[in-house]
mmCIF file of C-alpha atoms in Angstrom:
data_model
loop_
_atom_site.group_PDB
_atom_site.id
_atom_site.type_symbol
_atom_site.label_atom_id
_atom_site.label_comp_id
_atom_site.label_asym_id
_atom_site.label_seq_id
_atom_site.Cartn_x
_atom_site.Cartn_y
_atom_site.Cartn_z
ATOM 1 C CA PHE P 65 -141.355 90.570 -8.731
ATOM 2 C CA GLU P 66 -143.348 93.642 -7.242
ATOM 3 C CA GLN P 67 -146.129 91.182 -7.196
ATOM 4 C CA ILE P 68 -144.572 88.248 -5.285
ATOM 5 C CA SER P 69 -146.269 87.575 -1.844
ATOM 6 C CA TYR P 70 -143.728 87.325 1.065
ATOM 7 C CA GLN P 71 -146.373 85.478 3.297
ATOM 8 C CA HIS P 72 -147.045 83.299 0.361
ATOM 9 C CA PHE P 73 -143.414 81.928 -0.116
ATOM 10 C CA PHE P 74 -142.660 82.312 3.687
ATOM 11 C CA HIS P 75 -145.228 79.426 4.170
ATOM 12 C CA GLY P 76 -144.369 77.700 1.182
ATOM 13 C CA LYS P 77 -147.619 78.251 -0.888
ATOM 14 C CA ALA P 78 -147.816 79.074 -4.357
ATOM 15 C CA ASN P 79 -148.816 82.624 -5.174
ATOM 16 C CA HIS P 80 -151.350 81.860 -7.040
ATOM 17 C CA GLY P 81 -153.059 84.598 -9.387
ATOM 18 C CA SER P 82 -150.140 86.633 -9.785
ATOM 19 C CA GLY P 83 -148.449 84.826 -12.326
ATOM 20 C CA VAL P 84 -145.206 84.634 -10.633
ATOM 21 C CA GLY P 85 -145.621 81.013 -9.717
ATOM 22 C CA SER P 86 -144.007 79.600 -6.117
ATOM 23 C CA TRP P 87 -140.989 80.260 -4.290
ATOM 24 C CA ALA P 88 -139.227 77.594 -5.788
ATOM 25 C CA ASP P 89 -139.654 78.630 -9.266
ATOM 26 C CA VAL P 90 -139.356 82.675 -8.654
ATOM 27 C CA LYS P 91 -136.156 81.853 -5.844
ATOM 28 C CA PRO P 92 -133.296 81.168 -8.662
ATOM 29 C CA ARG P 93 -134.270 84.246 -10.425
ATOM 30 C CA THR P 94 -133.171 86.269 -7.378
ATOM 31 C CA PRO P 95 -130.058 87.709 -6.774
ATOM 32 C CA PHE P 96 -129.308 86.116 -3.710
ATOM 33 C CA GLY P 97 -131.981 83.092 -3.353
ATOM 34 C CA GLN P 98 -133.989 85.118 -0.639
ATOM 35 C CA LEU P 99 -136.200 87.822 0.169
ATOM 36 C CA PRO P 100 -137.043 90.674 0.572
ATOM 37 C CA LEU P 101 -136.727 92.099 -2.800
ATOM 38 C CA LEU P 102 -137.774 95.409 -4.007
ATOM 39 C CA VAL P 103 -138.212 96.474 -7.591
ATOM 40 C CA THR P 104 -137.427 99.877 -8.130
ATOM 41 C CA HIS P 105 -138.864 102.343 -10.993
ATOM 42 C CA THR P 106 -135.851 101.466 -12.946
ATOM 43 C CA GLY P 107 -136.503 97.908 -13.058
ATOM 44 C CA ARG P 108 -133.585 97.158 -10.991
ATOM 45 C CA VAL P 109 -133.758 94.815 -8.479
ATOM 46 C CA ILE P 110 -132.476 95.367 -5.042
ATOM 47 C CA ALA P 111 -131.781 92.495 -2.466
ATOM 48 C CA GLN P 112 -130.802 92.672 1.236
ATOM 49 C CA THR P 113 -132.891 94.347 3.635
ATOM 50 C CA GLY P 114 -130.188 97.063 4.722
ATOM 51 C CA ALA P 115 -129.673 98.164 0.864
ATOM 52 C CA ILE P 116 -133.475 98.575 0.940
ATOM 53 C CA ASN P 117 -133.588 100.494 3.939
ATOM 54 C CA ARG P 118 -130.874 102.646 3.084
ATOM 55 C CA TYR P 119 -132.148 103.120 -0.294
ATOM 56 C CA ALA P 120 -135.661 104.184 0.784
ATOM 57 C CA ALA P 121 -133.902 106.092 3.677
ATOM 58 C CA ARG P 122 -132.410 108.405 1.240
ATOM 59 C CA LEU P 123 -135.265 108.863 -0.707
ATOM 60 C CA ALA P 124 -137.056 110.188 2.456
ATOM 61 C CA GLY P 125 -134.348 112.237 3.464
ATOM 62 C CA LEU P 126 -133.763 110.334 6.631
ATOM 63 C CA VAL P 127 -130.094 109.894 6.156
ATOM 64 C CA PRO P 128 -127.926 112.600 7.652
ATOM 65 C CA LEU P 129 -125.634 114.324 4.759
ATOM 66 C CA ASP P 130 -122.331 114.539 6.433
ATOM 67 C CA PRO P 131 -120.244 111.274 5.507
ATOM 68 C CA VAL P 132 -119.382 110.685 9.061
ATOM 69 C CA GLU P 133 -122.698 111.133 10.481
ATOM 70 C CA ALA P 134 -124.328 109.013 8.139
ATOM 71 C CA ALA P 135 -121.905 106.086 8.997
ATOM 72 C CA TYR P 136 -122.489 106.783 12.669
ATOM 73 C CA CYS P 137 -125.993 106.119 11.707
ATOM 74 C CA ASP P 138 -125.458 103.326 9.558
ATOM 75 C CA SER P 139 -123.613 102.063 13.193
ATOM 76 C CA ILE P 140 -126.814 102.341 15.023
ATOM 77 C CA TYR P 141 -128.920 100.872 12.264
ATOM 78 C CA GLU P 142 -126.744 97.995 12.360
ATOM 79 C CA ALA P 143 -126.773 97.541 16.348
ATOM 80 C CA GLY P 144 -130.579 97.419 15.982
ATOM 81 C CA MET P 145 -130.199 94.801 12.998
ATOM 82 C CA GLU P 146 -128.375 92.666 15.184
ATOM 83 C CA MET P 147 -131.479 92.274 17.111
ATOM 84 C CA SER P 148 -133.246 90.532 14.221
ATOM 85 C CA GLN P 149 -130.042 88.049 13.771
ATOM 86 C CA PRO P 150 -129.924 84.457 14.925
ATOM 87 C CA PRO P 151 -128.840 83.312 17.754
ATOM 88 C CA HIS P 152 -131.101 86.161 19.366
ATOM 89 C CA ASN P 153 -133.577 87.151 16.816
ATOM 90 C CA VAL P 154 -136.936 88.799 18.288
ATOM 91 C CA ASN P 155 -138.578 88.402 14.870
ATOM 92 C CA PRO P 156 -139.348 84.782 15.133
ATOM 93 C CA ILE P 157 -139.619 84.683 19.169
ATOM 94 C CA VAL P 158 -142.560 87.042 18.717
ATOM 95 C CA ASN P 159 -144.026 85.979 15.599
ATOM 96 C CA LEU P 160 -143.799 82.047 15.183
ATOM 97 C CA LEU P 161 -142.582 80.451 18.647
ATOM 98 C CA THR P 162 -144.526 78.980 20.809
ATOM 99 C CA GLY P 163 -144.894 76.825 24.281
ATOM 100 C CA ASP P 164 -141.428 75.774 25.752
ATOM 101 C CA GLU P 165 -139.193 77.279 22.424
ATOM 102 C CA PHE P 166 -141.337 80.520 22.914
ATOM 103 C CA GLU P 167 -140.055 80.767 26.810
ATOM 104 C CA ALA P 168 -136.503 79.302 26.221
ATOM 105 C CA ALA P 169 -135.887 81.954 23.334
ATOM 106 C CA SER P 170 -137.580 84.711 25.275
ATOM 107 C CA ALA P 171 -135.640 84.298 28.482
ATOM 108 C CA ARG P 172 -132.154 83.978 26.051
ATOM 109 C CA PHE P 173 -133.077 87.248 24.679
ATOM 110 C CA LEU P 174 -134.286 89.018 27.629
ATOM 111 C CA GLU P 175 -131.952 88.116 30.301
ATOM 112 C CA GLY P 176 -128.959 87.215 27.689
ATOM 113 C CA PHE P 177 -128.576 89.448 24.835
ATOM 114 C CA LEU P 178 -130.984 92.305 25.625
ATOM 115 C CA PRO P 179 -129.685 94.007 29.005
ATOM 116 C CA GLU P 180 -126.137 94.146 26.987
ATOM 117 C CA ARG P 181 -127.969 95.866 23.989
ATOM 118 C CA LEU P 182 -129.811 98.465 25.901
ATOM 119 C CA VAL P 183 -126.909 99.753 28.153
ATOM 120 C CA ALA P 184 -124.967 100.202 24.921
ATOM 121 C CA LEU P 185 -128.104 101.999 23.045
ATOM 122 C CA SER P 186 -128.767 104.338 26.203
ATOM 123 C CA ARG P 187 -124.862 105.147 26.169
ATOM 124 C CA GLU P 188 -125.272 105.951 22.599
ATOM 125 C CA LEU P 189 -128.269 107.831 22.618
ATOM 126 C CA GLY P 190 -127.542 109.964 26.244
ATOM 127 C CA THR P 191 -129.312 112.949 26.572
ATOM 128 C CA LYS P 192 -129.900 113.260 22.432
ATOM 129 C CA LEU P 193 -133.443 113.404 21.485
ATOM 130 C CA PHE P 194 -132.967 110.721 18.404
ATOM 131 C CA PHE P 195 -129.366 109.140 17.896
ATOM 132 C CA CYS P 196 -128.166 111.440 15.167
ATOM 133 C CA GLY P 197 -129.535 114.286 16.832
ATOM 134 C CA ASP P 198 -132.478 116.808 17.057
ATOM 135 C CA ARG P 199 -134.241 114.957 13.950
ATOM 136 C CA VAL P 200 -135.546 110.773 13.311
ATOM 137 C CA MET P 201 -133.036 109.309 10.866
ATOM 138 C CA PHE P 202 -133.512 105.634 9.839
ATOM 139 C CA CYS P 203 -131.593 103.939 12.541
ATOM 140 C CA ASP P 204 -134.425 105.340 15.247
ATOM 141 C CA PHE P 205 -136.630 103.121 13.297
ATOM 142 C CA ALA P 206 -134.773 100.190 12.907
ATOM 143 C CA VAL P 207 -134.267 99.954 16.550
ATOM 144 C CA PHE P 208 -137.642 100.993 17.528
ATOM 145 C CA HIS P 209 -138.873 98.516 15.399
ATOM 146 C CA HIS P 210 -137.158 95.635 17.702
ATOM 147 C CA LEU P 211 -137.718 97.368 20.818
ATOM 148 C CA ASP P 212 -141.134 97.214 20.099
ATOM 149 C CA MET P 213 -141.087 93.635 19.824
ATOM 150 C CA ALA P 214 -138.849 93.536 22.624
ATOM 151 C CA LEU P 215 -141.708 95.096 24.732
ATOM 152 C CA LEU P 216 -144.164 92.402 23.789
ATOM 153 C CA LEU P 217 -142.020 89.928 25.545
ATOM 154 C CA ASP P 218 -141.795 92.213 28.609
ATOM 155 C CA ARG P 219 -143.410 95.429 28.880
ATOM 156 C CA GLU P 220 -140.894 96.399 31.707
ATOM 157 C CA CYS P 221 -137.643 95.659 29.526
ATOM 158 C CA LEU P 222 -136.412 99.541 29.211
ATOM 159 C CA ARG P 223 -137.407 100.190 32.784
ATOM 160 C CA ASP P 224 -133.676 100.986 33.789
ATOM 161 C CA HIS P 225 -133.079 103.376 30.524
ATOM 162 C CA PRO P 226 -135.498 105.980 31.338
ATOM 163 C CA ASN P 227 -133.865 108.078 28.174
ATOM 164 C CA MET P 228 -135.135 105.229 26.177
ATOM 165 C CA ILE P 229 -138.553 104.963 27.141
ATOM 166 C CA GLY P 230 -138.481 108.670 26.022
ATOM 167 C CA TRP P 231 -136.854 108.115 23.201
ATOM 168 C CA MET P 232 -139.379 105.543 21.895
ATOM 169 C CA ASP P 233 -142.238 107.731 22.579
ATOM 170 C CA ARG P 234 -140.546 110.564 20.267
ATOM 171 C CA VAL P 235 -140.075 108.176 17.698
ATOM 172 C CA ALA P 236 -143.393 107.095 17.669
ATOM 173 C CA GLU P 237 -144.772 110.672 17.286
ATOM 174 C CA PRO P 238 -144.242 110.897 13.619
ATOM 175 C CA ILE P 239 -145.750 107.204 12.640
ATOM 176 C CA ARG P 240 -148.322 107.046 15.330
ATOM 177 C CA GLU P 241 -151.023 106.941 12.500
ATOM 178 C CA TYR P 242 -149.462 104.113 11.206
ATOM 179 C CA LEU P 243 -148.853 102.514 14.516
ATOM 180 C CA GLN P 244 -152.702 103.068 15.545
ATOM 181 C CA SER P 245 -153.912 101.512 12.359
ATOM 182 C CA ARG P 246 -152.115 98.484 12.106
ATOM 183 C CA PRO P 247 -153.547 95.238 13.508
ATOM 184 C CA ASP P 248 -153.531 94.494 17.014
ATOM 185 C CA ALA P 249 -150.453 91.999 17.755
ATOM 186 C CA THR P 250 -151.419 88.529 18.973
ATOM 187 C CA VAL P 251 -149.856 87.440 21.702
ATOM 188 C CA ALA P 252 -146.469 86.332 21.450
ATOM 189 C CA GLY P 253 -145.912 82.514 22.501
ATOM 190 C CA CYS P 254 -149.382 81.648 21.980
ATOM 191 C CA GLN P 255 -150.733 79.161 19.068
ATOM 192 C CA VAL P 256 -152.511 80.818 16.847
#
């Protein structure tokens, strides 16, 4: 499975040259009939975004050691991940939608869901450097990713939450090289 091209399956194309076949061929062999999947060094297939993220976070030392703090970190992670769940999924708004559909979905996200979520996240962050204290954890990266996409929709969406603006800068610091090396985002809502 490690040679599966998500892009090919996402667009319903056969994954020529990998020997894996099309998504229709592979889907029945996946644990839950969906991507993402991670095949570990032992051959164990891990499905589901959260499980994969937590596994990688543990390997990288990005989960608090204290069980209560780890659960708190999970709660912040889940609050961030809710920004990628229907009906307010920022991912397709930024990456797929165009025209009137883009405008309507952007408005629902920016005016309906995001303001309340930002109030809660800002309150949880408070004056801390990161959500779990003085060190970045995996929950910070999950929230950062979704707010980074929200900023593509509205560069001023964090204006009422200065602690979140500073936090975004701090989270970006350890991944700045990666952020600078990734391709420029296409303008959200535009037909490519």
